[in-house]
Coordinates of N, CA and C in Angstrom, one line a residue:
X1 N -2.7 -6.4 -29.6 CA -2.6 -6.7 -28.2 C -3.6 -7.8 -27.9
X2 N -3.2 -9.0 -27.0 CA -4.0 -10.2 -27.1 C -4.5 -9.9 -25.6
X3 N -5.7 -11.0 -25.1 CA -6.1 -10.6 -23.9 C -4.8 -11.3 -22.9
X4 N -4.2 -12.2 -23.7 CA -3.1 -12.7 -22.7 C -1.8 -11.8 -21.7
X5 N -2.0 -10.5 -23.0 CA -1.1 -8.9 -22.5 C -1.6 -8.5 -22.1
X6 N -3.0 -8.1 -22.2 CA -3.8 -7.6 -21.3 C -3.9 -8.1 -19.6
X7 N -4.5 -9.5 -19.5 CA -4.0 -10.1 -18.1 C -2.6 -9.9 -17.6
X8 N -1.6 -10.0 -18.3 CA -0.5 -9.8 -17.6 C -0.1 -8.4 -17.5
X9 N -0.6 -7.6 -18.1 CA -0.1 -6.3 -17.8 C -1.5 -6.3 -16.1
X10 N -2.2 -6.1 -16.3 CA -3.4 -6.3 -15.0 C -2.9 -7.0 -13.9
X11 N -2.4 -8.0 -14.0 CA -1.7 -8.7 -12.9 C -0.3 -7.8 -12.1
X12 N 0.6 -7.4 -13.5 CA 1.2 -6.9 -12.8 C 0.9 -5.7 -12.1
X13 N 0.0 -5.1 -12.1 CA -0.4 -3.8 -11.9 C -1.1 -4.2 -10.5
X14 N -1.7 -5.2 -10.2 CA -2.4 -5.2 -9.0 C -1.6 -5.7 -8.0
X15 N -0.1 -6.6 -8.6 CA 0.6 -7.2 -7.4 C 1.9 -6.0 -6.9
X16 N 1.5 -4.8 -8.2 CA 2.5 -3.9 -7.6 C 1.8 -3.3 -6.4
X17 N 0.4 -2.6 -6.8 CA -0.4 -2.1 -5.9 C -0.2 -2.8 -4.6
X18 N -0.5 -4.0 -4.4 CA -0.6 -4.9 -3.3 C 0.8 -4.9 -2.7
X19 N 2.0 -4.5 -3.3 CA 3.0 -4.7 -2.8 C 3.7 -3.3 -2.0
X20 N 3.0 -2.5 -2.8 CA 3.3 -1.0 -2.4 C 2.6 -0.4 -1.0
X21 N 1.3 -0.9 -1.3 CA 0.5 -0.5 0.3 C 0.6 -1.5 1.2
X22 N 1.1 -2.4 1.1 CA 1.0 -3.6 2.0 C 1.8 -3.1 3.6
X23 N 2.8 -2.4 3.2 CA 3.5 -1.9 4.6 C 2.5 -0.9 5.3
X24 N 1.7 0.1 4.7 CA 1.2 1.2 5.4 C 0.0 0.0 6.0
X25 N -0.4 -0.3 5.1 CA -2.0 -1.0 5.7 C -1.4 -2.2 6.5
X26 N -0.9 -2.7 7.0 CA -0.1 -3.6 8.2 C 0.0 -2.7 9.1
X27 N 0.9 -1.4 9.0 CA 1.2 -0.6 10.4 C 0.2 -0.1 10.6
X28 N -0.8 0.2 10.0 CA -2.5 1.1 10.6 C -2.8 0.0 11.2
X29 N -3.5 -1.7 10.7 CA -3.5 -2.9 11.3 C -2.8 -3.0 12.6
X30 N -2.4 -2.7 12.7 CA -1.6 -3.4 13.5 C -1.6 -2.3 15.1
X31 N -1.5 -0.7 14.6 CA -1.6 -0.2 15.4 C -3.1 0.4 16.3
X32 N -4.1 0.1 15.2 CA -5.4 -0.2 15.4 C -5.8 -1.5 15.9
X33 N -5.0 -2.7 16.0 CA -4.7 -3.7 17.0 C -4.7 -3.5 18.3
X34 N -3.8 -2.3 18.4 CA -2.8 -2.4 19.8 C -4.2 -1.3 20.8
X35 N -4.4 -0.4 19.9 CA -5.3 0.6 20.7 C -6.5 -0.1 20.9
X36 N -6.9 -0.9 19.9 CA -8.6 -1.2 20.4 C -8.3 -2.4 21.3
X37 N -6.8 -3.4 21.7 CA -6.8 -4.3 23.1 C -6.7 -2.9 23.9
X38 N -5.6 -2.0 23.8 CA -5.7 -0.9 25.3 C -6.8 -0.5 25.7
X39 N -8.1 0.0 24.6 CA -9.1 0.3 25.1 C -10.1 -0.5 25.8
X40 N -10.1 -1.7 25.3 CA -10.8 -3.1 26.3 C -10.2 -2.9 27.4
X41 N -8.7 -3.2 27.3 CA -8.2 -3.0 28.7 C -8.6 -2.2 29.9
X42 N -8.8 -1.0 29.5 CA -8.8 0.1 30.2 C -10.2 0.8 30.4
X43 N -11.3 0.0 29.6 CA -12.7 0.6 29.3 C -13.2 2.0 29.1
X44 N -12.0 2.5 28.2 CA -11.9 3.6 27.4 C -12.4 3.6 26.0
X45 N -13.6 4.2 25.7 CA -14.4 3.6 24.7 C -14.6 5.0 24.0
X46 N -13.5 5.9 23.8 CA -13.5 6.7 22.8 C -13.3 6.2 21.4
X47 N -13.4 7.1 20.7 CA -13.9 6.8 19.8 C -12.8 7.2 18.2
X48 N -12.5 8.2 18.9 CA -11.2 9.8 18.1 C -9.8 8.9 18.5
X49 N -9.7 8.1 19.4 CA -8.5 7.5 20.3 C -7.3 7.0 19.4
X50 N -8.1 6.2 18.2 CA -7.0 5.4 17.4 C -6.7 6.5 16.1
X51 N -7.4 7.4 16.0 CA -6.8 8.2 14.7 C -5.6 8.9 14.5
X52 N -5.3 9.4 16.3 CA -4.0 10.4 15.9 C -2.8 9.0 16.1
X53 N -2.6 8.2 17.1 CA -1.5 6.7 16.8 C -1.7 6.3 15.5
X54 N -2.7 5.9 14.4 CA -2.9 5.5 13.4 C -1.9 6.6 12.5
X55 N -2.4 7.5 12.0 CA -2.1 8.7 11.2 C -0.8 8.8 11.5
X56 N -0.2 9.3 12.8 CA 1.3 9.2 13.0 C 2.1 7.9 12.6
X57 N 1.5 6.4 13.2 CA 2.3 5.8 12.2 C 2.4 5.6 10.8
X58 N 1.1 6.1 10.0 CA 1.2 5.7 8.6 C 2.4 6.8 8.5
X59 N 2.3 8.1 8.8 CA 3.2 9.0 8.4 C 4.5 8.7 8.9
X60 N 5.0 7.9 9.7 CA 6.0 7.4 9.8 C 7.1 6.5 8.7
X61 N 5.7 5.5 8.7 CA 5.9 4.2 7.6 C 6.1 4.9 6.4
X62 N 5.2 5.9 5.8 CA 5.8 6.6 4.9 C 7.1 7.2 4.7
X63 N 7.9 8.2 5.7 CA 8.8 8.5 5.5 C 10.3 7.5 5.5
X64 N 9.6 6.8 5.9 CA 10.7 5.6 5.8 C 10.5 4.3 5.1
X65 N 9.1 3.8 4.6 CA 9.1 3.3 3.3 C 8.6 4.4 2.0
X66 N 9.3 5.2 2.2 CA 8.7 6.0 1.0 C 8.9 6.0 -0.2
X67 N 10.6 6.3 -0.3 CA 11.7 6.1 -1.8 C 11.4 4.7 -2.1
X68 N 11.1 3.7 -0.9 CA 11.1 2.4 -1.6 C 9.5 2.1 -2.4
X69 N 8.7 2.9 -2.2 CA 7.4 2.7 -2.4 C 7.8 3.3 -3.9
X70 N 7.9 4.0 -3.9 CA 8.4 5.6 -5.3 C 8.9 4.7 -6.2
X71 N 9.9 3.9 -5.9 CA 11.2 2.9 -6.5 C 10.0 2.0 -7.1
X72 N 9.6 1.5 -5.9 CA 8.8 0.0 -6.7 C 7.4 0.6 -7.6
X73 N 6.9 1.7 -7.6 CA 6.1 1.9 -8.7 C 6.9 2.7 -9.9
X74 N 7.7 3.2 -9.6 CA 8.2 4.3 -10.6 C 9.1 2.6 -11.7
X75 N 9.4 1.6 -11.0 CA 10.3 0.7 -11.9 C 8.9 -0.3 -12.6
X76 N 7.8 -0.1 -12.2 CA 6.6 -0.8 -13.0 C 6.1 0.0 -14.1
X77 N 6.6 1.5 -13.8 CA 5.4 2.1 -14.9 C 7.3 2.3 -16.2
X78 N 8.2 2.3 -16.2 CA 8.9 2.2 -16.6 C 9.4 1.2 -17.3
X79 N 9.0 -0.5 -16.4 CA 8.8 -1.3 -17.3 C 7.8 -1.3 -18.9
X80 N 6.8 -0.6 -18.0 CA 5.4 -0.7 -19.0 C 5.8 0.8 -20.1
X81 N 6.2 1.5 -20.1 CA 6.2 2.2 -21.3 C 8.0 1.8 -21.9
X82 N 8.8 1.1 -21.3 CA 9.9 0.8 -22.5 C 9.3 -0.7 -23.3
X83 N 8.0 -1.7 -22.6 CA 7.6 -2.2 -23.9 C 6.5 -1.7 -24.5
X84 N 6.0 -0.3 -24.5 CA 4.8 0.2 -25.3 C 5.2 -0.5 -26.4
X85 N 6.2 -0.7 -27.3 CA 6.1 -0.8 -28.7 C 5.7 -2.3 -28.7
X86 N 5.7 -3.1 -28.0 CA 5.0 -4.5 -28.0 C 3.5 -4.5 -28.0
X87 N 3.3 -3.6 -27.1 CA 1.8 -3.5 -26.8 C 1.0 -3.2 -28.2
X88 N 1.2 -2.4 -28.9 CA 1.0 -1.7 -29.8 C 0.7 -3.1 -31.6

């Protein structure tokens, strides 16, 4: 195994990661956006405020990017052991 498999196996592995959480960590983003302008707005300066909107949407985004999240790691680790015998 050369370092050049090495990097490419590494690469792919972090653009899967990046590609897999990228939806949840957008909709926390985004909905931790939306609470901390309401809370300026409103000068509501709790604190607990964005956890249960946060939590609910990740568990949203989950059930509805889920199989696709499952799909896109389960088809990288499947690439990676039908060429184990390259690696080797």
């Amino acid at each position: 195994m050369t370092e050049g498999v090495i990097m490419d196996i590494t690469r792919d592995a972090i653009y899967t990661i990046v590609i897999t959480a990228a939806p949840v960590l957008l909709v926390s983003l985004i909905v931790g956006l939306i609470i901390s302008i309401f809370q300026t707005v409103t000068s509501i300066q709790e604190q607990t405020l964005t956890f249960v909107p946060k939590i609910l949407a990740v568990f949203v985004t989950m059930l509805l990017l889920g199989a696709w999240m499952l799909g896109n790691m389960t088809d990288y680790m499947i690439k990676l052991w039908s060429d184990f015998s390259i690696y080797i």
